[in-house]
Coordinates of C-alpha atoms and ligand atoms in Angstrom, one line a residue:
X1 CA -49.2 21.4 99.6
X2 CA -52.1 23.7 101.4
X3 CA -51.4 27.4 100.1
X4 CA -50.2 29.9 103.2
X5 CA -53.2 32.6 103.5
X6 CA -50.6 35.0 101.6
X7 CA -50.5 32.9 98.3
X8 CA -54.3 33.0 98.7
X9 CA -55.2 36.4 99.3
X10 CA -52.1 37.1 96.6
X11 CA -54.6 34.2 94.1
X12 CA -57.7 35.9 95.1
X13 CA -56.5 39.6 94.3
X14 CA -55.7 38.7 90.8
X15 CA -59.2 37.0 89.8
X16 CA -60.4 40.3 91.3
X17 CA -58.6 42.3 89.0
X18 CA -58.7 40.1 85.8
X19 CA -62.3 40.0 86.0
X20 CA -62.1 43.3 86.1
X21 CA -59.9 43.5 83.0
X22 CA -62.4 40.8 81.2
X23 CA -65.5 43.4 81.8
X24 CA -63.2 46.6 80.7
X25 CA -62.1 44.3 77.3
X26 CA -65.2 42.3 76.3
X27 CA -63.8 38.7 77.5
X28 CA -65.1 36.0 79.9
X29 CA -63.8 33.3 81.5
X30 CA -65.0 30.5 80.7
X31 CA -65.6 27.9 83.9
X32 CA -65.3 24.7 83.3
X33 CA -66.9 21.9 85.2
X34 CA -64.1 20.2 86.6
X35 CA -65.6 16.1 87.1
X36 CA -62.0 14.3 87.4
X37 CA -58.8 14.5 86.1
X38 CA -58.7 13.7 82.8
X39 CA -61.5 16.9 82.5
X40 CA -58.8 19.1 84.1
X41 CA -56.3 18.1 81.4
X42 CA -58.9 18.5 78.9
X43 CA -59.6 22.1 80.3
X44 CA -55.4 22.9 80.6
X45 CA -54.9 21.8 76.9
X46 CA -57.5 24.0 75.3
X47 CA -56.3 26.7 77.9
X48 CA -52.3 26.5 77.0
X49 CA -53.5 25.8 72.9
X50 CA -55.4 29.4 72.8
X51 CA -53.6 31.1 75.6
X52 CA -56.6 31.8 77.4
X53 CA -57.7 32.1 81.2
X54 CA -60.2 29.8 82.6
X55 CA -61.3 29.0 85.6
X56 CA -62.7 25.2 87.0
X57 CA -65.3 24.3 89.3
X58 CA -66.2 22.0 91.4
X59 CA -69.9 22.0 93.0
X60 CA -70.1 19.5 95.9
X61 CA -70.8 16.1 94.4
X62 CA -67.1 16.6 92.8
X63 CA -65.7 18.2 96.5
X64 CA -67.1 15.0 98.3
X65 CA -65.3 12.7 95.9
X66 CA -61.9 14.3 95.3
X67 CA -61.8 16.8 98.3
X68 CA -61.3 20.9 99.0
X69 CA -57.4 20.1 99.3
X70 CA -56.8 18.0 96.6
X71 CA -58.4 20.0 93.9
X72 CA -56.4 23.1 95.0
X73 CA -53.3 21.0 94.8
X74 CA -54.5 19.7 91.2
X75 CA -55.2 22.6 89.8
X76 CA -52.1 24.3 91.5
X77 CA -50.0 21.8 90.0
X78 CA -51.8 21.6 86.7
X79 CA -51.2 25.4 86.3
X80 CA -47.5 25.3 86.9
X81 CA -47.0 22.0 84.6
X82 CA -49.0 23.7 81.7
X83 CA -47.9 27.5 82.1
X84 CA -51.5 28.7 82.5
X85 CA -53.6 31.1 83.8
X86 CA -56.4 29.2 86.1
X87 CA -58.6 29.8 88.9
X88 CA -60.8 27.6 90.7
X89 CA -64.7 27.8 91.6
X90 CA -66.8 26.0 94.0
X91 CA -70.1 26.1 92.6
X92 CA -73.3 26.0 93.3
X93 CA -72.2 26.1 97.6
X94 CA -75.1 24.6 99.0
X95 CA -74.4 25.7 102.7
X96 CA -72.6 28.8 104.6
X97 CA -70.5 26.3 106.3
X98 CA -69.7 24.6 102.7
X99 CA -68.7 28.0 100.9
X100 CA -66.1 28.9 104.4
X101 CA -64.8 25.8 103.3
X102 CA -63.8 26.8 100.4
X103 CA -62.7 30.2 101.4
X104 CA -60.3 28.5 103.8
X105 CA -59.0 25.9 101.2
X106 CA -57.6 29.2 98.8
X107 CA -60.4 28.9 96.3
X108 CA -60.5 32.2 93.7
X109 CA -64.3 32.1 93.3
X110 CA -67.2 30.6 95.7
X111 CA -70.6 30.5 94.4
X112 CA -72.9 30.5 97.4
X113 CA -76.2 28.9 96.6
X114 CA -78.9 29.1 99.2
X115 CA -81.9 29.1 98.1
X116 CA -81.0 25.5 94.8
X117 CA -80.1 23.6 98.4
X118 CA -83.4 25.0 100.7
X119 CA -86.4 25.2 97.8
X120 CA -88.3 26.8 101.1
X121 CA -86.0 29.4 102.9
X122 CA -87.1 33.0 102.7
X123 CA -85.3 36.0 100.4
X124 CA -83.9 37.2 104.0
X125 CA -82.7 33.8 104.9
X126 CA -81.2 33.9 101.7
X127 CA -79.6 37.1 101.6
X128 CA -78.4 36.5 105.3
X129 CA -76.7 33.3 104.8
X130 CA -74.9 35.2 101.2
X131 CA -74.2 37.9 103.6
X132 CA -72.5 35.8 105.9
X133 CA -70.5 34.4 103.0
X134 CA -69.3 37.7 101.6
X135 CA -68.5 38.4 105.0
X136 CA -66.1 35.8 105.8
X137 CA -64.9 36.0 102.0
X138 CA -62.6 39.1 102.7
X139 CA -59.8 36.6 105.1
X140 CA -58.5 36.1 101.1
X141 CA -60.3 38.1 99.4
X142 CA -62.4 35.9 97.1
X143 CA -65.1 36.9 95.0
X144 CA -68.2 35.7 95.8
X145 CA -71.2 35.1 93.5
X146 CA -75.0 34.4 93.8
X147 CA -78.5 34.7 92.8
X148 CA -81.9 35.5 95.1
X149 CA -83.8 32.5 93.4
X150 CA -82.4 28.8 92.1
X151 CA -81.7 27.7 88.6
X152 CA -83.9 25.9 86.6
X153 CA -82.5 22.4 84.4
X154 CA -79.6 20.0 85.8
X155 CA -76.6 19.2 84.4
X156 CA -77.2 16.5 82.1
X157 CA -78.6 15.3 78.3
X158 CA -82.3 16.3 78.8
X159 CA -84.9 14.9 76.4
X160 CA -87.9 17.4 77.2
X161 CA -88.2 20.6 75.4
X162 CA -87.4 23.8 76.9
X163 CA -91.0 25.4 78.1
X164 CA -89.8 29.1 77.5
X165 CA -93.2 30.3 79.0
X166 CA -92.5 28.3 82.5
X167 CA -88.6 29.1 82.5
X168 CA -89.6 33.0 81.6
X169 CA -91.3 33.3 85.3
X170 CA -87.5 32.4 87.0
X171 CA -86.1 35.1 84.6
X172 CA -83.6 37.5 86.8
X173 CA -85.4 41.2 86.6
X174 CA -82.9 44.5 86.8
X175 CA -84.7 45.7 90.1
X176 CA -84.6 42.0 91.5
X177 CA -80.7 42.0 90.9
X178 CA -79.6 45.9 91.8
X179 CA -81.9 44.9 95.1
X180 CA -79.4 41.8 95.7
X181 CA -76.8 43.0 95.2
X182 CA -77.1 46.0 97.1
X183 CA -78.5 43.8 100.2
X184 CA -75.4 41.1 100.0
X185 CA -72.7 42.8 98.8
X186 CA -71.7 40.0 96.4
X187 CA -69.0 40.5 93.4
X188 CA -70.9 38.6 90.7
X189 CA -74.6 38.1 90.1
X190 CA -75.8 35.0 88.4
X191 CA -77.8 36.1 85.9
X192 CA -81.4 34.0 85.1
X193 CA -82.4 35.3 81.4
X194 CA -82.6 31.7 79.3
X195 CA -79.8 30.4 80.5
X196 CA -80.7 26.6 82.3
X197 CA -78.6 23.8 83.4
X198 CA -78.4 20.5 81.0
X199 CA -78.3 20.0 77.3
X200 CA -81.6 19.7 75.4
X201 CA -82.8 18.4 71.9
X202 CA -83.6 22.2 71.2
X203 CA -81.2 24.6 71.7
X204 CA -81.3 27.7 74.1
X205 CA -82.5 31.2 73.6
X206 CA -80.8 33.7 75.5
X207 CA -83.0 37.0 76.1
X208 CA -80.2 39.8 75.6
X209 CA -82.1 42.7 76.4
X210 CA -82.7 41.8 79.5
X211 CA -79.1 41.3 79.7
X212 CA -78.4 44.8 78.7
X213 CA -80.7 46.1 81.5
X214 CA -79.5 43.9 84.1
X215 CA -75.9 45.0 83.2
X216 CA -77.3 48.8 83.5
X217 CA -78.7 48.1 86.8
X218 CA -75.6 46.9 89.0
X219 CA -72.5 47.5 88.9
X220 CA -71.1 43.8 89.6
X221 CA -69.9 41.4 87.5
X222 CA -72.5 39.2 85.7
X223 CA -72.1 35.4 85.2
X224 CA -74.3 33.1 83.4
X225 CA -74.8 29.2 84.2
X226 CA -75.8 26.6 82.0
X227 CA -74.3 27.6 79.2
X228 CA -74.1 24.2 77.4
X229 CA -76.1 23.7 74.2
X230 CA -76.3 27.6 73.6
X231 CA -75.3 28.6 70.1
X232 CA -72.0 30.7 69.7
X233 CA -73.7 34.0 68.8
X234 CA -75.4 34.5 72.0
X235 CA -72.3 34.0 73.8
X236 CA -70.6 36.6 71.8
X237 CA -73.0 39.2 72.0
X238 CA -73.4 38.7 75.7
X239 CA -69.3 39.1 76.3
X240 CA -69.7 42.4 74.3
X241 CA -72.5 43.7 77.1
X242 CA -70.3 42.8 79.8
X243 CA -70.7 39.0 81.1
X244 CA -67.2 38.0 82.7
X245 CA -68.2 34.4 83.3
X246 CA -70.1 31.4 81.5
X247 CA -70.5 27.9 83.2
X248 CA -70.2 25.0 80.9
X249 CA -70.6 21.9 82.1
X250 CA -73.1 19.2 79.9
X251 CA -71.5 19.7 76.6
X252 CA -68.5 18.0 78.1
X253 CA -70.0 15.2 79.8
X254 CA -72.0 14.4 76.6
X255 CA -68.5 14.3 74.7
X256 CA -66.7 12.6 77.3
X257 CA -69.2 9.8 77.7
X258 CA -70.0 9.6 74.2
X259 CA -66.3 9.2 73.3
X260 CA -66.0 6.6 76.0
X261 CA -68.8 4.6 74.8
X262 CA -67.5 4.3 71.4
X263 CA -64.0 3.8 72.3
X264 CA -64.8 0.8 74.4
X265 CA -67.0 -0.8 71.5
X266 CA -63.8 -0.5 69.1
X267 CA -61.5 -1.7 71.6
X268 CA -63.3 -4.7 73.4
X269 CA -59.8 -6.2 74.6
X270 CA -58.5 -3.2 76.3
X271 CA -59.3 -3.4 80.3
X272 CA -56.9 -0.2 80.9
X273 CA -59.7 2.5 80.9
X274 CA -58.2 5.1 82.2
X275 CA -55.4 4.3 78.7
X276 CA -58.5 5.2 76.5
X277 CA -59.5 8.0 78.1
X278 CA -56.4 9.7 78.1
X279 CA -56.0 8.8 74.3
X280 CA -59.1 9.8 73.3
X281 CA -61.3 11.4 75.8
X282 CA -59.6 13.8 76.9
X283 CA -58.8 15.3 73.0
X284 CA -63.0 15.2 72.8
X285 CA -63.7 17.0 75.8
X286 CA -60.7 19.9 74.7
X287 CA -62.3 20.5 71.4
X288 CA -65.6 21.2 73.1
X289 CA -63.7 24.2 75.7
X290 CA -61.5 25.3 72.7
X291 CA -65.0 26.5 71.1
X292 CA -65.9 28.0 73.9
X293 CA -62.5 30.0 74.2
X294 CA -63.0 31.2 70.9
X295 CA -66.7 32.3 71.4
X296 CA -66.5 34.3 75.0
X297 CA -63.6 35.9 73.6
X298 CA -61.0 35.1 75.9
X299 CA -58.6 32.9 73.6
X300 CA -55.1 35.2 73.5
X301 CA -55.9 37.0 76.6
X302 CA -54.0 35.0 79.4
X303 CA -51.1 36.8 81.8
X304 CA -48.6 34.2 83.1
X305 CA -46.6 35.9 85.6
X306 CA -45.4 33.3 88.1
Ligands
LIG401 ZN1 -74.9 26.4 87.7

């Protein structure tokens, strides 16, 4: 059932406030790539195992398949069944018209990505159009987050090495983001400092001084994408200068379809997919977000109060 614009603005409040409380205590969420249903299960174990908040996303391959609606109602109902604390996140918006979408629909969390969909527009087109979407953001009340320039990477097993000299020139700078910020208005800035989309053979190397100036220069919270294939440490130390929430997405899919794969080679005579996924997938793709609950420090830290 669509939520009334009271339940959402009532939905939208809290995330305000409990990022708040994540910045305050050294936590993030954690949000999760939500691909089907099984990987919303996956996502509500680990979640009611560690009593941790999460938030799942959706970016708009996912929105076309399953639809604005239906994911609120999934993740509604998956909230209640499990006794959790979750929010859901439209990322990576690639239009205004997209992103008011998902405002109207009761989503927590709308990642507006202009310039990842339009390579060509112009900083003011891109701060317009994030404008607009902040704007229209306060019917509920949800946070909005950007960045002034795309992400690097895609979500996916990679086989290239990371070229640290090539990804260095997308790096977020602290006068780039205060200067966003202060032209948008948005509540979270997407922070570019060796953070990239996908999983590679090497893993990532997250420049945490820049972090630290970043942090000094807005006030806002700070997320990072492309988390996946980042060692633990990084995360940690990154929670502690004040990053409220980490996108992971690849190291899923990599255990989900590696879990698949074998599971269908041991059991040739089984036709009922879905049967092995939700024996064995599913477990895979929790232990991977479990880790990640542990690392950004937000394992114990849920408040249920519905
Ligand atoms: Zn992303």
């Amino acid at each position: 059932m669509p939520q009334t614009l009271d339940e959402m603005r009532k939905g939208c409040a809290k995330a305000r406030s409990r990022m708040q409380e994540a910045r305050n205590n050294h936590w993030a969420f954690g949000a999760f790539n939500l691909d089907d249903e099984p990987t919303l299960i996956a996502v509500a174990k680990a979640a009611k195992k560690h009593n941790a908040p999460v938030l799942v996303e959706v970016s708009q391959g996912e929105v076309d398949d399953i639809g604005l609606l239906n994911i609120r109602d999934l993740v509604d109902n998956t909230k209640d069944t499990y006794g959790i604390e979750m929010y859901v996140n439209l990322d990576h918006s690639p239009s205004v018209e997209a992103a008011k979408e998902g405002i109207e629909a009761g989503f927590e969390f709308i990642h507006i990505d202009i310039s990842q969909a339009n390579h060509q527009d112009s900083d003011q087109e891109i701060v317009q159009a994030t404008k607009e979407v902040v704007e229209y953001a306060k019917l509920t009340g949800a946070s909005v987050e950007s960045e002034p320039h795309y992400f690097g990477g895609s979500s996916n097993l990679h086989t290239e090495k990371i070229d640290y000299d090539e990804i260095k020139k997308t790096f977020s700078t602290p006068e780039g983001a205060e200067k966003f910020v202060r032209e948008t208005g948005i509540d979270t800035f997407a922070a570019a400092i060796g953070n990239l989309h996908g999983k590679y053979p090497v893993p990532k190397v997250l420049d945490l001084d820049l972090l630290q100036k970043i942090r000094n220069a807005i006030d806002c919270n700070i997320s990072l994408h492309g988390g996946s294939g980042t060692p633990g440490h990084y995360f940690r130390d990154a929670v502690k200068i004040g990053v409220t929430k980490i996108n992971i997405n690849s190291d899923m899919r990599v255990a989900y379809r590696n879990t698949l794969v074998k599971v269908l080679q041991d059991n040739p005579d089984e036709y009922s997919v879905s049967k092995l996924i939700s024996k064995y997938v599913v477990d895979a793709v929790s232990e991977i977000v479990e880790s990640k609950l542990v690392d950004f420090n937000s394992s114990g830290k849920a408040v249920i109060d519905y």
